[in-house]
XYZ file of C-alpha atoms in Angstrom:
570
model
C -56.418 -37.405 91.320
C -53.539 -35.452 91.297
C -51.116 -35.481 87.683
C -47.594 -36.770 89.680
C -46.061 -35.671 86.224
C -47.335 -32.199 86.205
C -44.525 -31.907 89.135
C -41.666 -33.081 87.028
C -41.952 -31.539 83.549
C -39.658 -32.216 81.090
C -37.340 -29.782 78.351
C -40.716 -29.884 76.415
C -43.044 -28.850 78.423
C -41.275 -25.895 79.995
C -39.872 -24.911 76.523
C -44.236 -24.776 76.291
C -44.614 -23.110 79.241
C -41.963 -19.911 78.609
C -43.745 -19.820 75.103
C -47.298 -19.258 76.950
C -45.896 -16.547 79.453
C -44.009 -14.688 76.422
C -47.480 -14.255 74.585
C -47.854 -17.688 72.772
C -47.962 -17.835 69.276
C -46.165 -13.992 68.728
C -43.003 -14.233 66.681
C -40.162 -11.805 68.502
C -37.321 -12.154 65.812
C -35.090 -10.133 66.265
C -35.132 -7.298 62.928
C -38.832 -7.624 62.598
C -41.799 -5.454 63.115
C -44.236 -5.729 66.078
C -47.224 -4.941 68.215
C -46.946 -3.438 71.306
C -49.136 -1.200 73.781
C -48.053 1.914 75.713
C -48.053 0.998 79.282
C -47.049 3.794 80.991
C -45.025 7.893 80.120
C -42.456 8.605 81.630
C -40.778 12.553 81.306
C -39.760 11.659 77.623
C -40.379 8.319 76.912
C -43.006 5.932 76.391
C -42.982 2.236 77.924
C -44.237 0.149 75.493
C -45.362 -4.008 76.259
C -44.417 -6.023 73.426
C -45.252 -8.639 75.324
C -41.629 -9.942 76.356
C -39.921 -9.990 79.761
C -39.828 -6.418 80.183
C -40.906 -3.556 78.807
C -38.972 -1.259 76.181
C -38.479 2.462 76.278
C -39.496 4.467 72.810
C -39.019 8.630 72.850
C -42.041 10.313 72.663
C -40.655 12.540 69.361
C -40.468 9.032 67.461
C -44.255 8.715 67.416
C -44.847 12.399 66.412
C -46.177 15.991 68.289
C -49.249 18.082 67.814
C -48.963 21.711 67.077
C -48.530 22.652 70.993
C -45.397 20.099 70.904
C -47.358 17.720 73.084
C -47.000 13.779 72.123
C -50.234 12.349 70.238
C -50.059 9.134 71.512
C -51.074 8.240 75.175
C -51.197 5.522 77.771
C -53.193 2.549 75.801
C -52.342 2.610 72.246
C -51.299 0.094 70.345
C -48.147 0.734 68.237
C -46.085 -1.120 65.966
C -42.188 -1.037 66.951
C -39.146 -2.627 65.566
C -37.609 -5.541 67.449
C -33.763 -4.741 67.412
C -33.131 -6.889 70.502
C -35.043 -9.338 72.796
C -33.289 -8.045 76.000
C -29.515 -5.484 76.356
C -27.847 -5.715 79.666
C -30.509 -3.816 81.500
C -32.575 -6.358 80.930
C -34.808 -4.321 78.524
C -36.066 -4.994 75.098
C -34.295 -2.794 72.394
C -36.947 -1.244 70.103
C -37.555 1.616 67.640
C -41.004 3.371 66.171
C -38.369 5.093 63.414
C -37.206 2.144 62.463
C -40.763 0.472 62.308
C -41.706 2.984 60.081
C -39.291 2.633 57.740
C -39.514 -0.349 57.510
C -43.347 -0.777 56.563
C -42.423 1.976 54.264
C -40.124 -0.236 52.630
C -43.059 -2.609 52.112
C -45.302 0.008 51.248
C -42.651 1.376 48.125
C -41.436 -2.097 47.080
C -45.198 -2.838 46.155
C -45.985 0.126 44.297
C -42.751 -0.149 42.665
C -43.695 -3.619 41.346
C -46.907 -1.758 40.438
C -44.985 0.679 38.027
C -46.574 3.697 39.917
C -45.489 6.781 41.768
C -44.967 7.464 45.390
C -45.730 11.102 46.955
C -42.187 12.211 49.047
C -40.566 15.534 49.902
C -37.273 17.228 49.355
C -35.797 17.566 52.233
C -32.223 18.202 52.211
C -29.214 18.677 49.562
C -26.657 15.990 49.278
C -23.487 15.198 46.662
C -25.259 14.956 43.642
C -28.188 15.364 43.981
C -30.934 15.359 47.051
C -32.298 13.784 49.662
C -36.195 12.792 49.196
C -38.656 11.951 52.239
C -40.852 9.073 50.785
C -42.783 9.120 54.435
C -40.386 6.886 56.420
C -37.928 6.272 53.776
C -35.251 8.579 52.681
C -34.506 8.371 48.527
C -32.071 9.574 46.584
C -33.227 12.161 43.958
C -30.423 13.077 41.509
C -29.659 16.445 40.177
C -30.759 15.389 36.558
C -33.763 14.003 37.417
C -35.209 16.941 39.188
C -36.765 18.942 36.124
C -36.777 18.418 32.400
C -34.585 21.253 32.197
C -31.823 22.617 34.425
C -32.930 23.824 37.697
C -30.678 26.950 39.527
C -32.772 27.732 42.653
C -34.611 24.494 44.018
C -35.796 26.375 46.789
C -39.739 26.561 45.563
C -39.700 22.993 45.613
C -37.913 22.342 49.208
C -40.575 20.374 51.555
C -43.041 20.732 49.519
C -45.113 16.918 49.085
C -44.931 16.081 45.082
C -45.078 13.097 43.282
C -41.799 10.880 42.336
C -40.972 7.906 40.286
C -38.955 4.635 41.648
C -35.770 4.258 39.046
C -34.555 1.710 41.738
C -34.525 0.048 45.218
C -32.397 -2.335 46.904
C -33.614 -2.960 50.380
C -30.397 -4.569 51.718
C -28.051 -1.738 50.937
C -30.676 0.496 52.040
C -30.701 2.612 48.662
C -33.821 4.209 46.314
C -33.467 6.205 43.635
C -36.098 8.343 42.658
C -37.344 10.765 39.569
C -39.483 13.705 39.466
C -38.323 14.602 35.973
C -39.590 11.126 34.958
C -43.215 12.031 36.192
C -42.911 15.695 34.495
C -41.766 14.079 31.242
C -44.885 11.225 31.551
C -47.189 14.483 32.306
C -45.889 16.189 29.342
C -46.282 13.435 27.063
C -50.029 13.215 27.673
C -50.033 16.905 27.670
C -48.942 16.900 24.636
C -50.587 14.261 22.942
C -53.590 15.897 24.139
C -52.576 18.653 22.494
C -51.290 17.925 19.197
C -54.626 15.838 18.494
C -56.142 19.617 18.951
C -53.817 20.568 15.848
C -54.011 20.406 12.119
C -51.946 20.802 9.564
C -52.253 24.352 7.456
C -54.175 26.048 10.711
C -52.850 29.218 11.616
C -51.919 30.189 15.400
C -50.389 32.331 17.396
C -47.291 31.622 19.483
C -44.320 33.164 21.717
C -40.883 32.627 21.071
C -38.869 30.617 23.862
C -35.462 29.951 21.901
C -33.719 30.107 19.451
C -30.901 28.599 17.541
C -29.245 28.812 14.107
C -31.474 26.705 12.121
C -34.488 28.040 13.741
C -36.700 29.159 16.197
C -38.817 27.461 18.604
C -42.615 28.945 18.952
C -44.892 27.769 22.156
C -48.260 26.958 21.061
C -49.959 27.278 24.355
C -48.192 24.019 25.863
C -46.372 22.576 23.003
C -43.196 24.005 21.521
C -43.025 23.773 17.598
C -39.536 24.027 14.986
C -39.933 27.427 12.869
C -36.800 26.591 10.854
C -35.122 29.273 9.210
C -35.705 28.290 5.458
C -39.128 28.881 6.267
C -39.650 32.361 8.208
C -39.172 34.076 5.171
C -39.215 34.185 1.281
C -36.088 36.173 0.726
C -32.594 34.845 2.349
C -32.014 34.607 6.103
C -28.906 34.026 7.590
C -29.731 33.418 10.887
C -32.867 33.542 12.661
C -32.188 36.283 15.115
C -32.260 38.870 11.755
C -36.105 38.617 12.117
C -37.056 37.078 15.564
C -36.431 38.009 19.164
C -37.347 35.677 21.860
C -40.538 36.764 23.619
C -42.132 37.941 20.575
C -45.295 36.669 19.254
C -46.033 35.366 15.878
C -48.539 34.393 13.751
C -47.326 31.038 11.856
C -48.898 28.321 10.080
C -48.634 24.657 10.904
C -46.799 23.035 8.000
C -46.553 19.364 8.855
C -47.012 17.127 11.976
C -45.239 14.010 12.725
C -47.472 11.422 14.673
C -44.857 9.240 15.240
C -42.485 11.873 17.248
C -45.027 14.401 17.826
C -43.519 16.962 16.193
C -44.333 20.220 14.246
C -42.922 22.353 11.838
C -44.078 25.489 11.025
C -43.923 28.016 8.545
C -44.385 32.196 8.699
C -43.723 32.650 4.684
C -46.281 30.367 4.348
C -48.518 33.267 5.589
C -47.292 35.304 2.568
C -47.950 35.292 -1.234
C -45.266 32.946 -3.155
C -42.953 35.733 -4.758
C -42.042 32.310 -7.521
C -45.419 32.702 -8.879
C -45.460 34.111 -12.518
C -42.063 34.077 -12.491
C -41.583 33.403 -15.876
C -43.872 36.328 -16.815
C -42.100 38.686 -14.370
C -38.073 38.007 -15.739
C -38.363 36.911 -19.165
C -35.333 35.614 -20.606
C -33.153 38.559 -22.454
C -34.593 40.936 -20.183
C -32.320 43.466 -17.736
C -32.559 44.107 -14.251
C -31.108 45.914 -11.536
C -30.814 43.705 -8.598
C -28.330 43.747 -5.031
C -25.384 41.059 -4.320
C -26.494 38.811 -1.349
C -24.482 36.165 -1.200
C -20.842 35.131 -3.247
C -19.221 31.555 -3.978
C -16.470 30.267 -4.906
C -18.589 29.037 -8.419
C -20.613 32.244 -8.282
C -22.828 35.497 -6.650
C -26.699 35.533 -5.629
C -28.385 38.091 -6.611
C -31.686 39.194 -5.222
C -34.264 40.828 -7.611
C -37.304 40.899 -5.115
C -37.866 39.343 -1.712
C -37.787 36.112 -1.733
C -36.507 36.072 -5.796
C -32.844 35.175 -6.012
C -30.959 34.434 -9.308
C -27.136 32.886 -9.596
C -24.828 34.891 -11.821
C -22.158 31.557 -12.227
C -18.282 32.748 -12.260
C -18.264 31.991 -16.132
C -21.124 34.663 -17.124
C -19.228 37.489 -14.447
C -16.837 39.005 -16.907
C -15.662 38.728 -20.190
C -12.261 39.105 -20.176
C -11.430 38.095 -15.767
C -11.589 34.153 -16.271
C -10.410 31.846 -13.561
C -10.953 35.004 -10.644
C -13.037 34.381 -7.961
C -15.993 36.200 -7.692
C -15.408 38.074 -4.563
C -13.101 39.950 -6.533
C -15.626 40.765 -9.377
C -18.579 41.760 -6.963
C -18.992 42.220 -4.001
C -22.052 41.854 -0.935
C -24.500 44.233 -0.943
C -23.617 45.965 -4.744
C -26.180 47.028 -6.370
C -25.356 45.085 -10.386
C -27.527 45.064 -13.711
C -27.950 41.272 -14.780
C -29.666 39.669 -17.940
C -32.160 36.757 -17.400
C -30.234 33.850 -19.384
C -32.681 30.973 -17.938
C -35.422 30.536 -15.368
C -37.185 27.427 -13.829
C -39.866 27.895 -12.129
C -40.110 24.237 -11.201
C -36.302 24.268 -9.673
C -37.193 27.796 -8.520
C -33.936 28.652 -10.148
C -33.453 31.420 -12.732
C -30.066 32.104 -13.911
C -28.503 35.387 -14.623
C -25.750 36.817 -16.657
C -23.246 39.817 -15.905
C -20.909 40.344 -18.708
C -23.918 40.502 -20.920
C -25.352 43.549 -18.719
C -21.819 44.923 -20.041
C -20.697 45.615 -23.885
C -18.610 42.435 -25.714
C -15.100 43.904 -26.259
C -14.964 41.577 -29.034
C -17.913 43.054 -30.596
C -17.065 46.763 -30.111
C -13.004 45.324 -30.662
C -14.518 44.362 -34.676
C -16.354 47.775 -34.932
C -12.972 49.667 -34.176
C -10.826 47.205 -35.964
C -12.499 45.467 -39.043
C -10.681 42.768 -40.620
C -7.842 43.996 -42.748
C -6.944 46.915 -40.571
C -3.833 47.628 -38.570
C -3.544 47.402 -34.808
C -0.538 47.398 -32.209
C 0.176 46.012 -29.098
C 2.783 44.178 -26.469
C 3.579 41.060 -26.761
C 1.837 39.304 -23.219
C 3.213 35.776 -24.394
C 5.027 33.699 -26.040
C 3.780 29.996 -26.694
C 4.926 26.928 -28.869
C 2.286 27.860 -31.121
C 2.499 31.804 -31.071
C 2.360 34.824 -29.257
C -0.283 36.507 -27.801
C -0.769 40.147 -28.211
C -2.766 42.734 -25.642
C -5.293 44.605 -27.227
C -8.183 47.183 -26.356
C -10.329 46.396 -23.382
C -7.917 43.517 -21.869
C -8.543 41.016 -24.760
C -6.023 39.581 -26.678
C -5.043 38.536 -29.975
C -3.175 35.753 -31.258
C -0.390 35.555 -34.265
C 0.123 31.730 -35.126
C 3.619 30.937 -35.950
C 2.918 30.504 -39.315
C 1.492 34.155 -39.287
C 4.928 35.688 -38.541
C 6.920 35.473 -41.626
C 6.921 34.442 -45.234
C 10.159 32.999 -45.692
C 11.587 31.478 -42.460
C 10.311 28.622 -40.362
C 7.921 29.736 -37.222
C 10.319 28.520 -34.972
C 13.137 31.135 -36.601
C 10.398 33.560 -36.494
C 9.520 33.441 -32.920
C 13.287 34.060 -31.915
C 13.016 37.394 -32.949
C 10.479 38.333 -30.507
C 10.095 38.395 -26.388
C 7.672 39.360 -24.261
C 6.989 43.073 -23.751
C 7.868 43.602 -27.450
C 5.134 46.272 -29.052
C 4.335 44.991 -32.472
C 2.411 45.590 -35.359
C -0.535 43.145 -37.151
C -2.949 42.815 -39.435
C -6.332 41.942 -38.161
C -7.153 38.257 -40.309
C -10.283 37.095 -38.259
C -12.528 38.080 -35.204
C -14.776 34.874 -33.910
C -17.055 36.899 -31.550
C -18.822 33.746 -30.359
C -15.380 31.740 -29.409
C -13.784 34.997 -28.269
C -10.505 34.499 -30.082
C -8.608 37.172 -32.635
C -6.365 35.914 -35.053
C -3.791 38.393 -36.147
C -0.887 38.104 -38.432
C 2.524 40.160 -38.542
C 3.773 38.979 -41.948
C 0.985 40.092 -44.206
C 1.810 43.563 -43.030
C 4.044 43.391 -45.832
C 2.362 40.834 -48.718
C 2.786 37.695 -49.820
C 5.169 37.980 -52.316
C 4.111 34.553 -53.650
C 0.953 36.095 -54.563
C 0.216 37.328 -58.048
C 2.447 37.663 -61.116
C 4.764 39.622 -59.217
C 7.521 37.132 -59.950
C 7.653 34.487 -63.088
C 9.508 31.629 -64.243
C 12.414 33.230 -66.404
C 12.506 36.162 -65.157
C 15.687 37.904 -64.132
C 16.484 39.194 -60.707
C 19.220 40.471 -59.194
C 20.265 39.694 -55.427
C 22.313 39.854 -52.944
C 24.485 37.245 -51.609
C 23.323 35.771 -47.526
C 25.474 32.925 -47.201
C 28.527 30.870 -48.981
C 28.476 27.582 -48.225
C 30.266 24.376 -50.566
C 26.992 23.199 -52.397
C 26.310 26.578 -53.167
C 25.291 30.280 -52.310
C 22.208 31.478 -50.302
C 20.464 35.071 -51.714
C 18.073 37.102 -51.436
C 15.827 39.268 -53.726
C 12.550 41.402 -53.835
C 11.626 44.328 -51.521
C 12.994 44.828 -47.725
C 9.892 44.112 -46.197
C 9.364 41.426 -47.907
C 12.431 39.951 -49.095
C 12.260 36.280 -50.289
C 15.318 33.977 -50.047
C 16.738 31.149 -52.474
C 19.358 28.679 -53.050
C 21.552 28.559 -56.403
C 23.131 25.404 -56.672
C 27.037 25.012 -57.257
C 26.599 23.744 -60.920
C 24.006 26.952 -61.398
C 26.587 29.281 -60.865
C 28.282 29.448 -63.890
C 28.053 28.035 -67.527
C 31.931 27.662 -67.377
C 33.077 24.368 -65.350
C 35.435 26.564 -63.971
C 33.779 28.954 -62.686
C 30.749 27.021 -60.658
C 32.828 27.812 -57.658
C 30.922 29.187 -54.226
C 34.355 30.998 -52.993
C 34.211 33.292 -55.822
C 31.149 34.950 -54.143
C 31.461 37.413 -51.050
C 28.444 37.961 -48.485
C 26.865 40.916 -49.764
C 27.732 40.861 -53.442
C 24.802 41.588 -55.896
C 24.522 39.436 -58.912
C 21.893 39.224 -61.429
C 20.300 35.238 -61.668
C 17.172 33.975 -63.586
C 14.148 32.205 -61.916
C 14.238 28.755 -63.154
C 10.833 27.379 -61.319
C 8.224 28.941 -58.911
C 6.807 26.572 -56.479
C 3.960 28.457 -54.874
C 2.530 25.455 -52.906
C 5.867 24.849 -51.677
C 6.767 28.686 -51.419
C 10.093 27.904 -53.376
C 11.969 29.770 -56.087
C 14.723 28.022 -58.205
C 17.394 30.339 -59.655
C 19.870 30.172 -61.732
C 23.159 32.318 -63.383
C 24.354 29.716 -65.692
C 20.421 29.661 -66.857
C 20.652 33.757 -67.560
C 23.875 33.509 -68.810
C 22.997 30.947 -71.504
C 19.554 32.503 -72.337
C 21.836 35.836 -72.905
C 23.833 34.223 -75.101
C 21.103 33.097 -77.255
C 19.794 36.294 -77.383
C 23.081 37.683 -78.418
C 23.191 35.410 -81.659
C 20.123 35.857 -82.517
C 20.868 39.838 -83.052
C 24.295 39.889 -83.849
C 24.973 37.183 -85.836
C 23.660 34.701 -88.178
C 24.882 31.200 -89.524
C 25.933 32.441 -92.672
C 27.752 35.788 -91.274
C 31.443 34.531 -90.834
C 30.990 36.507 -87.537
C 32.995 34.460 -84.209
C 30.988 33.927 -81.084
C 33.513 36.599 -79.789
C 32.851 39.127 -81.899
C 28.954 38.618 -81.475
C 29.403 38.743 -78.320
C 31.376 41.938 -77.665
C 28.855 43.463 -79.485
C 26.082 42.689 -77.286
C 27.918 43.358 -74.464
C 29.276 46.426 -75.814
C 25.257 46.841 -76.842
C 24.115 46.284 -73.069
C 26.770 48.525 -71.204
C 25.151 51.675 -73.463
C 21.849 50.666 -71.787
C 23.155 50.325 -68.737
């Protein structure tokens, strides 16, 4: 019996119905990937079914050409296409084999890029910044710093050419991956040279080639591992930069010094190769000893010298010269001089040995003594003039010193030093030499004496001198020799025995009068005269000769006698 229904179906059934005709259970979403099945070629194109209304229309180039230029796909295959539209206004489905392939190349990179692992592409073209990378359906980005470890001028060599990259990033909306191949050189390296440094031990000797260098070294290639020669350690004697002994492209013969596991990498050493030149070093430079050795380097606190390869001593600014203090040593020395030196110190330990100059040279203060042994008589300017004394230029740039209380016998130092500037020539007497301290002590005043010395004067003694200075408690005056005059002070009531007479006025500047010392103070360097002292003590003496107590003689007439007595002598 006949279904009446089947004749009126309902929204349902025909929704069922256009379902079944369009292939069932196939999903044609628009922006996904499906199956279809070449149906027919026509001139250029291939109709594919994809099982809709009509058919869709896919160039023949999109699925690829032989070597003859002939399409490799024919009437019959199934193909996967990309469903951009169900139906455009001819009625045909819009869809791409391009676009189907990149997109299951999409799927094919996002898994391995989940996977950590690299994908096999092609450069194929030069863009801002960088390139552009054929990951087989996809194009990536490939950055101009990620295309080598190093710099890259000419990428030509690796233009289309299949190699493997790493996936820095992908973002599938936007369209956009990023790709490395220095990333997969640098992983390749790594293992490379783990490989290779396991191979290695520390104190083998290898050969290697130069590839660069800098100006704290040189780096060596090992035979696929590059290893820091610095420059403290291609020779024993002083380098100043490495280029004074290596050339890039030359080969060497070094020795593996030390290997770090953590960073993988190696130092190396070429005066390692060679005999220590430190050894015995002691033995070879004894302290006191003199050698001849060249200037290689100068300081401000001093100069290197080098007495072998590899053997350098320091001559410090205070052993350069004996008189030049506070000059720098580059104007003492200079580089390249040949200089004798004297071994002062060495320590072998510190692989230091120090090294004197000015004792390669005679002491001026030595010879200075030998010339001028204390006592003599020497000469020279005056080169300054302190608070404490001059200094006076002698032999050989050294100088000697007269203290102020070297300068004169009588007056103060500060009266002294008035009478003498700089540039003066003067006479001394050599009083001391200190060879070890470097200091002369000189003295201008015992040029003449002390005339405090000895039993040259005496306490009541007469002297005669000559009036200085009148002032109202009395007269100043001098006595003794010229060149060594000494000065006193009578007192007002010391200048007469009369009352009347112990007046200063009565004295002129220059007068000469006779006076007797009263006291010598030799500690104090003070003599005490007196006139009314002589005049008295004359007077006694008078009495004593002329007269007697029992003589009826007058103190006049005794005295008239002895001075009548005195001006015979006289």
């Amino acid at each position: 019996m006949t279904d009446v229904s089947s004749f009126n179906p309902t929204r349902d059934d025909f929704a069922a119905m256009l379902d079944s005709s369009m292939g069932g259970g196939n999903d044609f979403a628009e922006g996904t990937v499906i199956q279809g099945k070449i149906v027919g070629i026509e001139k250029d194109f291939a109709i594919v079914d994809v099982g809709l209304k009509t058919e869709g229309r896919i160039l023949l180039k999109e699925f690829g050409v032989d070597e003859n230029g002939k399409a490799i796909v024919g009437i019959g295959a199934t193909v996967e296409v990309f469903l951009e539209r169900v139906e455009n206004a001819l009625g045909e489905a819009v869809i791409s084999r391009e676009k189907a392939k990149r997109e299951e190349a999409w799927t094919r990179l996002e898994a391995v890029f989940e996977r950590n692992e690299p994908v096999v592409g092609s450069i194929v073209g030069r863009v801002k910044g960088g390139f552009t990378v054929d990951l087989g359906g996809a194009s990536a980005f490939l950055p101009g710093s990620q295309v080598d470890i190093r710099p890259v001028r000419d990428v030509g060599p690796l233009m289309n050419k299949e190699q493997p990259f790493a996936i820095l990033k992908m973002d599938r909306p936007r369209g956009n991956i990023v790709v490395s191949r220095r990333a997969i050189l640098e992983e390749a390296r790594a293992e490379q040279r783990t490989e290779l440094v396991s191979q290695l031990q520390e104190g083998e000797i290898r050969e290697g080639v130069v590839k660069n260098i800098t100006d704290y070294g040189a780096f060596v290639d090992l035979g696929g591992i590059d290893g820091l020669l610095h420059v403290t350690d291609m020779s024993w004697k002083r380098v100043s930069h490495p280029s004074q002994v290596l050339a890039v492209g030359d080969t060497v013969k070094v020795q593996i010094v030390k290997i770090n596991p953590d960073t993988q990498r190696i130092s190396l050493g070429m005066k390692q190769l060679q005999s220590d030149p430190w050894d015995g070093v002691e033995a070879k430079y004894p302290v006191g000893s003199r050698f001849t050795g060249r200037i290689t380097n100068i300081t401000d606190y001093g100069a290197f010298v080098e007495l072998e390869a590899g053997v350098e001593g320091l001559v410090h600014v205070s052993e350069m010269s004996w008189t030049k203090k506070n000059v720098h040593p580059g104007k003492i020395v200079s580089t390249s001089q040949e200089v004798d030196v004297i071994v002062l110190d060495v320590d072998p330990s510190k692989r230091r040995v120090s090294l004197g100059l000015k004792q390669a040279m005679p002491n001026p203060w030595e010879a200075f003594i030998e010339a001028h042994p204390i006592g003599s008589t020497v000469e020279g300017e005056v080169k300054n003039a302190t608070e404490f004394g001059l200094f006076v230029g002698l032999d050989n740039d050294i100088d000697g010193m007269v203290h102020l209380s070297d300068l004169d016998w009588n007056v103060s130092g500060e009266e002294a030093m008035a009478k003498f500037k700089k540039g003066d020539m003067v006479k001394a007497k050599v009083l001391d030499v200190d060879v070890e301290k470097e200091r002369i002590s000189l003295g201008v005043k015992q040029l003449a004496g002390d005339p405090m010395a000895g039993d040259t004067y005496r306490k009541g003694q007469t002297v005669t001198v000559t009036v200085t200075e009148i002032t109202s408690g009395g007269i100043e005056v001098k006595f003794g020799e010229d060149d060594a005059a000494m000065t006193a002070f009578i007192r007002k009531s010391d200048l007469s025995r009369d009352r009347q007479e112990q007046r200063p006025e009565r004295f002129a500047v220059g007068d000469r009068v006779d006076a007797q010392i009263a006291n010598i103070d030799k500690a104090a360097r003070r003599v005490s005269l007196s006139i009314k002292s002589l005049e008295m003590a004359e007077e006694k003496e008078a009495i004593e000769q002329f007269g007697s107590s029992d003589s009826g003689a007058s103190l006049g007439d005794i005295l008239g006698a002895a001075l009548r007595e005195k001006a015979q002598k006289d």
